[in-house]
Short mmCIF file of C-alpha atoms and ligand atoms in Angstrom, two decimals:
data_model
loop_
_atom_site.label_atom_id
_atom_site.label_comp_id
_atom_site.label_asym_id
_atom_site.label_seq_id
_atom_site.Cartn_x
_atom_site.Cartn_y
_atom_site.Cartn_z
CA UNK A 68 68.16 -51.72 20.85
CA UNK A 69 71.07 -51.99 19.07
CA UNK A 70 71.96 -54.45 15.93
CA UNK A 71 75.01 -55.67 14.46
CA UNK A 72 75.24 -53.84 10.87
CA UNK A 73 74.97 -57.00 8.58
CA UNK A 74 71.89 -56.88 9.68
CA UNK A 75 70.60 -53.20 8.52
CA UNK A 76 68.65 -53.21 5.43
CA UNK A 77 68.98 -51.22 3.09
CA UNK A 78 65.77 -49.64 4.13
CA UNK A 79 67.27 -48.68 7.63
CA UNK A 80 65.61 -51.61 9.78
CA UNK A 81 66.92 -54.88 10.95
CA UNK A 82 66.70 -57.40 8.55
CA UNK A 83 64.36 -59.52 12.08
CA UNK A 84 61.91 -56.52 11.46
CA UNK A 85 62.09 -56.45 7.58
CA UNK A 86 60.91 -59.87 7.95
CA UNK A 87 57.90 -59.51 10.38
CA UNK A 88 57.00 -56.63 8.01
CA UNK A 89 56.91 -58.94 5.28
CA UNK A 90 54.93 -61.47 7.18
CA UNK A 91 52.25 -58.86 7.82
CA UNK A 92 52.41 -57.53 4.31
CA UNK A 93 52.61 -60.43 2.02
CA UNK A 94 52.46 -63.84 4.05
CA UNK A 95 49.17 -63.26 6.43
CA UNK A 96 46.77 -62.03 3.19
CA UNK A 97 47.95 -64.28 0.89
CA UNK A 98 48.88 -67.55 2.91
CA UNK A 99 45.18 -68.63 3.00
CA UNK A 100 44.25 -68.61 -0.60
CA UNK A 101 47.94 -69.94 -1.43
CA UNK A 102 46.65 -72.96 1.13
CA UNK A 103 43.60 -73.31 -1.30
CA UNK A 104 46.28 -74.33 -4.46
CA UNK A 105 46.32 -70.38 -5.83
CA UNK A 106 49.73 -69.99 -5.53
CA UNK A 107 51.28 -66.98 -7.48
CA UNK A 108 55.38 -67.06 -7.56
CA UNK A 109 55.13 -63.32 -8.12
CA UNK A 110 53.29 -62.46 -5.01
CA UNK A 111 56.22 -63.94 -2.92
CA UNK A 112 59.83 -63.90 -4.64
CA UNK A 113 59.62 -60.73 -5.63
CA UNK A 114 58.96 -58.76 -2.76
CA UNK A 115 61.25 -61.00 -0.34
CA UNK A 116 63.87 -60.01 -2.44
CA UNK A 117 63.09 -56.37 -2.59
CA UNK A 118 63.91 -56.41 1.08
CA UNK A 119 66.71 -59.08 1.38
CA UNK A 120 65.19 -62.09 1.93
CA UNK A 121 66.47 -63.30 -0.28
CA UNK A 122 70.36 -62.50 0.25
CA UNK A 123 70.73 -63.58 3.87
CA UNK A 124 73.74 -65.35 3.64
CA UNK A 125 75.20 -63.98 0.37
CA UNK A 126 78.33 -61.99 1.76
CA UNK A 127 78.25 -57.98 2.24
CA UNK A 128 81.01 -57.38 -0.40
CA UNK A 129 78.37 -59.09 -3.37
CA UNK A 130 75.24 -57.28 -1.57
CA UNK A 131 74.11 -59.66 0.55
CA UNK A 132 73.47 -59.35 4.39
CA UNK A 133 76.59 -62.15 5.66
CA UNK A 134 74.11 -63.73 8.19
CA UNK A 135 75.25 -65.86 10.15
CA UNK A 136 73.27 -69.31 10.06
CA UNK A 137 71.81 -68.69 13.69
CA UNK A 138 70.64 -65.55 12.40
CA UNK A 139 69.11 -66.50 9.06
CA UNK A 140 67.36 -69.40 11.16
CA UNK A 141 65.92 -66.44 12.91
CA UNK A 142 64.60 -64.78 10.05
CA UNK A 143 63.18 -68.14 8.80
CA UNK A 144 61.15 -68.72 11.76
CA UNK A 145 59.19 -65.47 11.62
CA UNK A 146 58.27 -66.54 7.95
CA UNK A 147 57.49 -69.59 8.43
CA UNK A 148 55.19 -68.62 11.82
CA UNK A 149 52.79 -67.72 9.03
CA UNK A 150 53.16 -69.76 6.07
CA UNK A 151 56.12 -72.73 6.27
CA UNK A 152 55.50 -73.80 2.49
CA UNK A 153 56.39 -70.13 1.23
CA UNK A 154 59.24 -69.73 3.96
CA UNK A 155 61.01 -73.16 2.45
CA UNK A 156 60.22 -72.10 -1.04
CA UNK A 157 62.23 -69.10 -0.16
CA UNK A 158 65.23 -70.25 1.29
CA UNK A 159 65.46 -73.20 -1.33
CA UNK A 160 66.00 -70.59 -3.80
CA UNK A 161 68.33 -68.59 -1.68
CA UNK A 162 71.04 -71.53 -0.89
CA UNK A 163 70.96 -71.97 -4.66
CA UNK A 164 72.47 -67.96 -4.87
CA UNK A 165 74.60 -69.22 -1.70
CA UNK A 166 76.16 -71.93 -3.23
CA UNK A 167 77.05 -70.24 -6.84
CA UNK A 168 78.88 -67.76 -4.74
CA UNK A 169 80.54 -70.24 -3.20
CA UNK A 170 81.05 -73.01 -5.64
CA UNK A 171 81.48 -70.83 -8.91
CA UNK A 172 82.20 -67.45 -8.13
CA UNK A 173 83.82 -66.59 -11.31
CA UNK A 174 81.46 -67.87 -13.73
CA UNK A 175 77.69 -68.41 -12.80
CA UNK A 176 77.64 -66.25 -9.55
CA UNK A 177 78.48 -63.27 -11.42
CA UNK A 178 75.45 -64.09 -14.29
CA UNK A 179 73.29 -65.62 -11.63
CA UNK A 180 73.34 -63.99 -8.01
CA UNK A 181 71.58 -60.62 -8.22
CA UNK A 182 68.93 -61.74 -9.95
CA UNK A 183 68.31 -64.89 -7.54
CA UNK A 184 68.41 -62.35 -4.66
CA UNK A 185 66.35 -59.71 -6.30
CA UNK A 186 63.80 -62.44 -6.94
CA UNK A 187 63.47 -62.02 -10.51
CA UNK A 188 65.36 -65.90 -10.71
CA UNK A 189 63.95 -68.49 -9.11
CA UNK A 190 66.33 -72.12 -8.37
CA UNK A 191 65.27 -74.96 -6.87
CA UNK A 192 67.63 -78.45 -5.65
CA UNK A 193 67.09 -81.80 -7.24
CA UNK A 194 68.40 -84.65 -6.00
CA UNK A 195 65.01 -87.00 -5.61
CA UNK A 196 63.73 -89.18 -8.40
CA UNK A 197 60.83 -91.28 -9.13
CA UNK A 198 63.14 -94.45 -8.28
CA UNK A 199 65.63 -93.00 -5.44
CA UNK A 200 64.44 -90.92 -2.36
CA UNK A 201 66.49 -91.75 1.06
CA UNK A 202 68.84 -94.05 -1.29
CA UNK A 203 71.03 -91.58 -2.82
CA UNK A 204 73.43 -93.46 -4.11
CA UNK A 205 70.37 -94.93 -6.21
CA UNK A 206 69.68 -92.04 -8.62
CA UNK A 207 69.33 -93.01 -12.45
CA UNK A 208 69.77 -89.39 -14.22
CA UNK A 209 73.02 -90.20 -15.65
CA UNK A 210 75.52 -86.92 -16.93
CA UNK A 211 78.10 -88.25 -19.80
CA UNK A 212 80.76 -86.21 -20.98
CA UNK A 213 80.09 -84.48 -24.43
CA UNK A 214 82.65 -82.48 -26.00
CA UNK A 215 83.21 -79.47 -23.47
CA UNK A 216 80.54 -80.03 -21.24
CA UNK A 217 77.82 -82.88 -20.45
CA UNK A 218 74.53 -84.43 -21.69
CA UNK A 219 72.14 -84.79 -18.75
CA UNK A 220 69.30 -87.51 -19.35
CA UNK A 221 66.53 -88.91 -16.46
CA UNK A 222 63.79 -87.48 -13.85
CA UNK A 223 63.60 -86.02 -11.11
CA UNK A 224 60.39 -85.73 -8.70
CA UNK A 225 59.36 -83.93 -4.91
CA UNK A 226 61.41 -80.74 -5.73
CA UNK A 227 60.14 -77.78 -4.40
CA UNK A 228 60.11 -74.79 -6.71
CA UNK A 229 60.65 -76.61 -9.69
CA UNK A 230 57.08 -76.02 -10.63
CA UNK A 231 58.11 -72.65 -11.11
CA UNK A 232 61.96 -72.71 -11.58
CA UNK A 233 64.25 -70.60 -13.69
CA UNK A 234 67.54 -72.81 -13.11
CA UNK A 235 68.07 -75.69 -10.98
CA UNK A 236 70.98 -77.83 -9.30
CA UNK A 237 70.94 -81.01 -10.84
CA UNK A 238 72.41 -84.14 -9.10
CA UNK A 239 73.10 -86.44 -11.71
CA UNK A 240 75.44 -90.03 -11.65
CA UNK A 241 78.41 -89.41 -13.93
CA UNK A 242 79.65 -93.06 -13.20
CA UNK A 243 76.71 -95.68 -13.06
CA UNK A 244 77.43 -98.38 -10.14
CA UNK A 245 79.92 -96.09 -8.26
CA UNK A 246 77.00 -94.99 -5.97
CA UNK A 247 77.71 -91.47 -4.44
CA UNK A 248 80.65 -91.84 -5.44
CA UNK A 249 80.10 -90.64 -9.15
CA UNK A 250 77.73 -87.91 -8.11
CA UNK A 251 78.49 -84.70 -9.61
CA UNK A 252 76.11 -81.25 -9.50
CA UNK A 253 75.18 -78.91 -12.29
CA UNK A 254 73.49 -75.92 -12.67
CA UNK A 255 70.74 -76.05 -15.75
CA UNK A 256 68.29 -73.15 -16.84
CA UNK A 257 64.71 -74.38 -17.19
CA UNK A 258 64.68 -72.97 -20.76
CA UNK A 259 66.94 -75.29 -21.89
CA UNK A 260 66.32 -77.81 -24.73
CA UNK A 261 65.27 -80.79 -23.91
CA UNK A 262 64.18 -79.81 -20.03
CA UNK A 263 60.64 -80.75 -19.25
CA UNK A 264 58.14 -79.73 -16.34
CA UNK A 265 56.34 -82.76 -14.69
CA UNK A 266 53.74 -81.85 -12.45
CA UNK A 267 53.23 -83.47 -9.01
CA UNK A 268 49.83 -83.43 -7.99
CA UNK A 269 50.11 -82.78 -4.43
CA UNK A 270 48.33 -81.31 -1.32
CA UNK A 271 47.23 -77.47 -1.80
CA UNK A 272 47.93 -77.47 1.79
CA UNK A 273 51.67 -77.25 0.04
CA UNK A 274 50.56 -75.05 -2.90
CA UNK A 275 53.42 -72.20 -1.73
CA UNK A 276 56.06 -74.68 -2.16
CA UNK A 277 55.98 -75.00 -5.84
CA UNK A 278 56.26 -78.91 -5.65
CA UNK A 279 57.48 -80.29 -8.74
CA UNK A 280 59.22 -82.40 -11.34
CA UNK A 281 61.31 -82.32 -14.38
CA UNK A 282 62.49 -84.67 -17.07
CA UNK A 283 65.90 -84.19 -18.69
CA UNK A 284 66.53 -85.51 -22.05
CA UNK A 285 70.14 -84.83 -23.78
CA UNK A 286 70.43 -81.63 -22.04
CA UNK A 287 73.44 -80.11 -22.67
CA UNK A 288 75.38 -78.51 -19.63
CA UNK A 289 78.29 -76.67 -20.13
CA UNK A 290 81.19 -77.16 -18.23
CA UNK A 291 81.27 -74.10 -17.02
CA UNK A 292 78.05 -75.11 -15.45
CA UNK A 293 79.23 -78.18 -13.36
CA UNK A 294 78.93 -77.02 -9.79
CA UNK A 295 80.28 -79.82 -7.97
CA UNK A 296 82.64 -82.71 -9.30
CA UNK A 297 82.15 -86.28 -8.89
CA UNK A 298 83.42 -87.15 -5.24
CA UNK A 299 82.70 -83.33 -4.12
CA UNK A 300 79.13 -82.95 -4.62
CA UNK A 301 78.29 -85.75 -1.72
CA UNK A 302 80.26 -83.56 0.44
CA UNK A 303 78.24 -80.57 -0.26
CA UNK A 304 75.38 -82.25 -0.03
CA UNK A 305 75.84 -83.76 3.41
CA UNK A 306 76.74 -80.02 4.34
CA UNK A 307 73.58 -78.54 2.79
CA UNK A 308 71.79 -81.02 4.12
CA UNK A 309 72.56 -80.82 7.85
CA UNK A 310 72.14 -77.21 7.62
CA UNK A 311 68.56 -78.10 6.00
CA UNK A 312 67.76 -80.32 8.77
CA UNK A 313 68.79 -77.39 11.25
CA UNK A 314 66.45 -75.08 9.68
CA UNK A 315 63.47 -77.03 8.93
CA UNK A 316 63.56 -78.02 12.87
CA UNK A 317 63.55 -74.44 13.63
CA UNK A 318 60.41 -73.86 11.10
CA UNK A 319 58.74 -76.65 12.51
CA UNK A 320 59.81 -75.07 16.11
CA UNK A 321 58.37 -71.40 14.72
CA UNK A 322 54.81 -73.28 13.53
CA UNK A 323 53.65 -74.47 17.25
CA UNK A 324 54.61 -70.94 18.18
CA UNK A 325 52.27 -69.45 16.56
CA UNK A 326 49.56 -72.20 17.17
CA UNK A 327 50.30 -71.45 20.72
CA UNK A 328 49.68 -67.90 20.43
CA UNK A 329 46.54 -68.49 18.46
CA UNK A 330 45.75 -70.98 21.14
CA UNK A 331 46.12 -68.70 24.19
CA UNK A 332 44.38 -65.66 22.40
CA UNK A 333 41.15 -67.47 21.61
CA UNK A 334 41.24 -69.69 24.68
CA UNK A 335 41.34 -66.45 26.84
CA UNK A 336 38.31 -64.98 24.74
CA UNK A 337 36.46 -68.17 24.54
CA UNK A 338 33.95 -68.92 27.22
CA UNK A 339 32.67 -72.45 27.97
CA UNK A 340 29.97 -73.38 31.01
CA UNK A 341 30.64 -70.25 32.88
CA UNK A 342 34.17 -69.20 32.43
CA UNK A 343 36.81 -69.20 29.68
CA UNK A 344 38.57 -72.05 28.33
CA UNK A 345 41.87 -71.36 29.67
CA UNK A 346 40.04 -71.42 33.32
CA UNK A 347 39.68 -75.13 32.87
CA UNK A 348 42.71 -77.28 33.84
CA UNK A 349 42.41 -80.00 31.51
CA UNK A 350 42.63 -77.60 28.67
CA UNK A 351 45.35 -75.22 30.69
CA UNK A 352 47.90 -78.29 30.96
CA UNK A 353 47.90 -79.59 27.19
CA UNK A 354 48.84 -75.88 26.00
CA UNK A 355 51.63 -76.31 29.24
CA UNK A 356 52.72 -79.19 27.64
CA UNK A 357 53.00 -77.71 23.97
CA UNK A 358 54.92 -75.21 25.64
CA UNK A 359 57.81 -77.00 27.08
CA UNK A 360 57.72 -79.93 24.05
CA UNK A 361 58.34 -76.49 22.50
CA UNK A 362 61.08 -75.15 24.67
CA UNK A 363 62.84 -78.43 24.04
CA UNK A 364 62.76 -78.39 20.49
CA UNK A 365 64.18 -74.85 20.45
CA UNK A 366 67.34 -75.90 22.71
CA UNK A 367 68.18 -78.89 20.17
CA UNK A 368 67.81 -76.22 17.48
CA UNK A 369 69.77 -73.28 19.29
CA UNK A 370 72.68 -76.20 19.90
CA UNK A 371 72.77 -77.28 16.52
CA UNK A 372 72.71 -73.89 14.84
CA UNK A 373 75.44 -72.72 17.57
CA UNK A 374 77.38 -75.81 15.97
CA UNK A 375 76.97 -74.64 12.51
CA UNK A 376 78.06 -71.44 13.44
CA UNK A 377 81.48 -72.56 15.03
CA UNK A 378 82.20 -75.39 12.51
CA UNK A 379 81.61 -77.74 15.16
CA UNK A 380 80.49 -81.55 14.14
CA UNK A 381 76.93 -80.84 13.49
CA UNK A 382 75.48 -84.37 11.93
CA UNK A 383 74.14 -86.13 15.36
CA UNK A 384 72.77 -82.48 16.52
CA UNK A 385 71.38 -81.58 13.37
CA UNK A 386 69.48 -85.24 13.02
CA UNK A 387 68.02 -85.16 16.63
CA UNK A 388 66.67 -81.57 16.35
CA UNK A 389 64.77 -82.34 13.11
CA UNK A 390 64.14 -85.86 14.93
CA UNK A 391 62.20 -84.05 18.14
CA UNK A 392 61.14 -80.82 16.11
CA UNK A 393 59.37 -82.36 13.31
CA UNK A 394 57.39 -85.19 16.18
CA UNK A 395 57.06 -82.10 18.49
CA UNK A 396 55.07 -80.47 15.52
CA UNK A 397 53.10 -83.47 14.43
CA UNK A 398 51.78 -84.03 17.61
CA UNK A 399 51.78 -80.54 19.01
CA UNK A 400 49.41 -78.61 15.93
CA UNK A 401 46.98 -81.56 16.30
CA UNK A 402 46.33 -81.01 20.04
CA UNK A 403 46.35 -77.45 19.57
CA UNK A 404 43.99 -77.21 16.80
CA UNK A 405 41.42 -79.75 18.49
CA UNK A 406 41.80 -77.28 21.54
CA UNK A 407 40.97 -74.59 19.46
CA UNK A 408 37.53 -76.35 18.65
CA UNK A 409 36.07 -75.46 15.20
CA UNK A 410 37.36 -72.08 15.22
CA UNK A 411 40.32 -73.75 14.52
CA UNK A 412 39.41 -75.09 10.91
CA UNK A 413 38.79 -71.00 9.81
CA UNK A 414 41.54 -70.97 7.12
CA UNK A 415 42.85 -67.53 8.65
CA UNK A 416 44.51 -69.41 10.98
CA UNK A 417 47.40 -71.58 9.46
CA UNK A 418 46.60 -74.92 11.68
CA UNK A 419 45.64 -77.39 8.86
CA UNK A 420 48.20 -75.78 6.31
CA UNK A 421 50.67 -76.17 8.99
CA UNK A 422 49.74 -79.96 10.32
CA UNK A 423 50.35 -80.96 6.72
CA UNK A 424 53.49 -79.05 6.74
CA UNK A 425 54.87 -80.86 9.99
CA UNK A 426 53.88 -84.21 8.58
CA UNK A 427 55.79 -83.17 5.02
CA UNK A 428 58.55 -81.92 7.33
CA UNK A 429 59.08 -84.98 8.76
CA UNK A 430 60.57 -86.62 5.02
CA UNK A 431 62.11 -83.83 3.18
CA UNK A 432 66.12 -83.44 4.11
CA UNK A 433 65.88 -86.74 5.66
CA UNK A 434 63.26 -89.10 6.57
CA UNK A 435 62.42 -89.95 10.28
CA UNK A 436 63.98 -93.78 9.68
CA UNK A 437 67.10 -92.17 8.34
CA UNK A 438 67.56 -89.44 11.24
CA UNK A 439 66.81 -92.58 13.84
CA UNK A 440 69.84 -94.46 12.28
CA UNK A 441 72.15 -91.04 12.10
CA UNK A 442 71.46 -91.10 15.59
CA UNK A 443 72.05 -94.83 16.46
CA UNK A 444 75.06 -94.94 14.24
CA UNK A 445 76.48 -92.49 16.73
CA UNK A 446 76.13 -95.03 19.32
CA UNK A 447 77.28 -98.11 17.60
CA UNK A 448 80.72 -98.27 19.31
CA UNK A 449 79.44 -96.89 23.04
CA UNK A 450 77.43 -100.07 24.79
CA UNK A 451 75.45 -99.45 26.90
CA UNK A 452 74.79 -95.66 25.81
CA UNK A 453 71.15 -96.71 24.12
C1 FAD B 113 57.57 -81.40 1.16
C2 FAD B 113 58.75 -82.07 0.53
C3 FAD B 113 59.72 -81.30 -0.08
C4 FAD B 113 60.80 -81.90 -0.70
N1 FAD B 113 61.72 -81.14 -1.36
C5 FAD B 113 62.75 -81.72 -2.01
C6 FAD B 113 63.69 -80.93 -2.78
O1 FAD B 113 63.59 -79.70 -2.86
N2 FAD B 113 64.68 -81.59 -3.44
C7 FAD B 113 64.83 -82.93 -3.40
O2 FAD B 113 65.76 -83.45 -4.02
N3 FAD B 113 63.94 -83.72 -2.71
C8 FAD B 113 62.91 -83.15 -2.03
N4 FAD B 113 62.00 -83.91 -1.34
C9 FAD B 113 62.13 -85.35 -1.35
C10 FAD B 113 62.62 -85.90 -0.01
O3 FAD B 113 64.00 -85.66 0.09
C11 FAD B 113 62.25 -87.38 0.02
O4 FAD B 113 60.85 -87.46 0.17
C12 FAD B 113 62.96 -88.13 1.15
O5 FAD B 113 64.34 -88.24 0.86
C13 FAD B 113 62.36 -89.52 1.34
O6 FAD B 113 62.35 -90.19 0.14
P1 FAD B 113 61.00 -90.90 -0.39
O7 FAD B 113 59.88 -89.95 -0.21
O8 FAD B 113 61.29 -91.40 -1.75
O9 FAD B 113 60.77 -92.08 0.60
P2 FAD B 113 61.48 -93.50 0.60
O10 FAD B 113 62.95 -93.34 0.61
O11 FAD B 113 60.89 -94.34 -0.45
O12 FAD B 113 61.01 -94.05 2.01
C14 FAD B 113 59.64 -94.38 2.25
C15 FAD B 113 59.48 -94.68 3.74
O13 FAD B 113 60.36 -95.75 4.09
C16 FAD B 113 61.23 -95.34 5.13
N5 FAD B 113 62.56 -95.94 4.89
C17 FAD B 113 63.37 -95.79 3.81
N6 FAD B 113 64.51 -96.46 3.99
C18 FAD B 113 64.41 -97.09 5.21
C19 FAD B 113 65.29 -97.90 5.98
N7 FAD B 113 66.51 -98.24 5.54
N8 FAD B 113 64.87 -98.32 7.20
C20 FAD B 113 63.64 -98.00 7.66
N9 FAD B 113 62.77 -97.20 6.99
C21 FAD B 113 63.15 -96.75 5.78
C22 FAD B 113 61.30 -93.82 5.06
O14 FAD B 113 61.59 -93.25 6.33
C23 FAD B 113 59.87 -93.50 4.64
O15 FAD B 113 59.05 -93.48 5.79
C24 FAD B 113 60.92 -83.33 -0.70
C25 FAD B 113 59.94 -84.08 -0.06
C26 FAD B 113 58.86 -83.47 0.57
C27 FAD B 113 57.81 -84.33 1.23
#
């Protein structure tokens, strides 16, 4: 088999095989005890950068791989097969490296990149408060000019890595009452006075995520460190967030994979009033029907991602994969892990880390109401389509 060279390693492999290695290596030992709240950033960032995990889409020329989306979707799913919290924790803090190269390639890429993709810098996203989840335009941390750069003040809450974060990209409202409008990015180092940890006490189920919050009070950002302008960063975030929608469909896709395999395995092995479970019809057609729900999902993904790819208009796509693949999930892990019996509860297999996962899934880069009106707006002016 042959493979396009972006996607050597430097190790000699395909970057799809690096990533199955490190599955193997560091996902399948560690995922259970993560799922148990024993999360250690050290035993993940690390070694997915030390064999470009890290650097999917940072270009060749600034030692990256150049993926293309399809292809770092790809490499997601194998990851998050085994543990979905670490795989998002991982690419959260690779679109951070993404986006400095993109948005500030002069100034913080150059401080900021290698050690993002090496793993030795952690970033996270913030947009969600205490006060504003699906309503954007509501967020209170307010950025005021200050001399040559800005004072950042307010909270911000369901962020994954920020338990754990070096630097973060900080949405913040530059113009109060001009909605998303006035909403500007910056890029802020956790060591900086007057930046504050906040922990959210969640589900250890999501331990590998590195859920957190911050609070932000007269933190001074440079302006060298403003990422995105007001007016510009709602366009970047409606970008990052249909890719995020994309991906998280595909993870959610890559989860009832592996239940399925898990499923068939043990239901081959498994023997029940004379013959094995997968003998028995009524157990036969509810993996059948996992299977195609699953089929389905990955078309909606493969379309969206093929979108991505070509610049197409990706919004609609992007909301009705995460739409079916996040549903697909919820429903999908539950029936598999009841046909799995009690075997099914042994925490070397990733069913109950994963059915929280799906249900998380289903609110993070868009809730299910706000994909459902995405979709509808689509329709508005087309009666009779709906
Ligand atoms: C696992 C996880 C990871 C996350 N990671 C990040 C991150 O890295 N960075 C970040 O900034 N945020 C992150 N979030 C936050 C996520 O973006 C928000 O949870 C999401 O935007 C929904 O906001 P909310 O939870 O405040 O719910 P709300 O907006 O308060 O909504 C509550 C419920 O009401 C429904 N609802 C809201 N508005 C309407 C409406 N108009 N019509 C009908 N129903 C409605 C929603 O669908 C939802 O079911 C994460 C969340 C989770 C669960």
């Amino acid at each position: 088999m042959t493979f396009d060279s972006r996607e050597i390693s430097k190790l000699g492999t395909s970057i799809f095989e690096e990533a199955d290695q490190f599955a193997q290596l560091h996902l399948v030992p560690n995922a259970p005890q993560w799922g148990r709240g024993l999360f250690d950033r050290r035993a993940l960032f690390g070694p997915a950068g030390a064999v470009g995990l890290l650097s999917l889409q940072v270009p060749l020329d600034l030692g990256g791989f150049g993926l293309s989306f399809g292809d770092k979707v790809k490499v997601l799913q194998k990851l998050a097969q085994i543990d979905f919290s670490a795989a998002m924790a991982l690419v959260n803090s690779h679109n951070v490296a993404v986006q400095l190269v993109k948005a500030s390639p002069n100034e913080l890429s150059p401080l900021y990149s290698n050690d993002l993709m090496r793993g030795n810098f952690v970033a996270c996203t913030a947009l969600t408060e205490p006060g504003a989840g699906s309503d954007l335009g509501q967020i209170q941390t307010t950025a005021i000019q200050n001399g040559d750069g800005w004072l950042l003040n307010g909270s911000k809450t369901w962020i994954i890595n920020a338990a754990h974060a070096d630097g973060v990209v900080v949405y913040a409202q530059t113009q109060v009452g001009s909605g998303v409008k006035g909403i500007a990015a910056f890029f802020i180092r956790a060591d900086s006075l007057g930046f504050e940890r906040v922990a959210v006490a969640t589900s250890s189920a999501l331990s590998s995520m590195g859920i957190g919050g911050f609070r932000l009070t007269n933190v001074y950002c440079d302006s060298s460190h403003l990422l995105y302008e007001p007016g510009k960063a709602i366009v970047d975030i409606m970008g990052a967030i249909n890719r995020a929608r994309t991906y998280v469909a595909a993870m959610c896709c890559a989860m009832v994979s592996q239940a399925l395999t898990d499923v068939s395995v043990y239901g081959h092995k498994r023997t029940a009033f004379g013959q094995s479970l997968d003998q028995y019809q009524g157990w036969r057609w509810q993996v059948a029907q996992a299977a195609t729900a699953l089929q389905a999902g990955e078309l909606l993904v493969r379309e969206a991602c093929d979108l991505i790819d070509n610049s197409g208009e990706v919004q609609v796509a992007a909301a009705q994969a995460k739409l079916y693949a996040t549903s697909m999930a919820q429903t999908q892990l539950g029936t598999l892990l009841h046909a799995m019996g009690a075997e099914g509860f042994l925490d070397r297999y990733a069913f109950l880390r994963h059915l929280t996962a799906a249900h998380a899934a289903s609110l993070a880069d868009g809730s299910t109401a706000m994909l459902l009106e995405r979709v509808a707006n689509d329709f508005r002016f087309k009666p009779g389509a709906i």
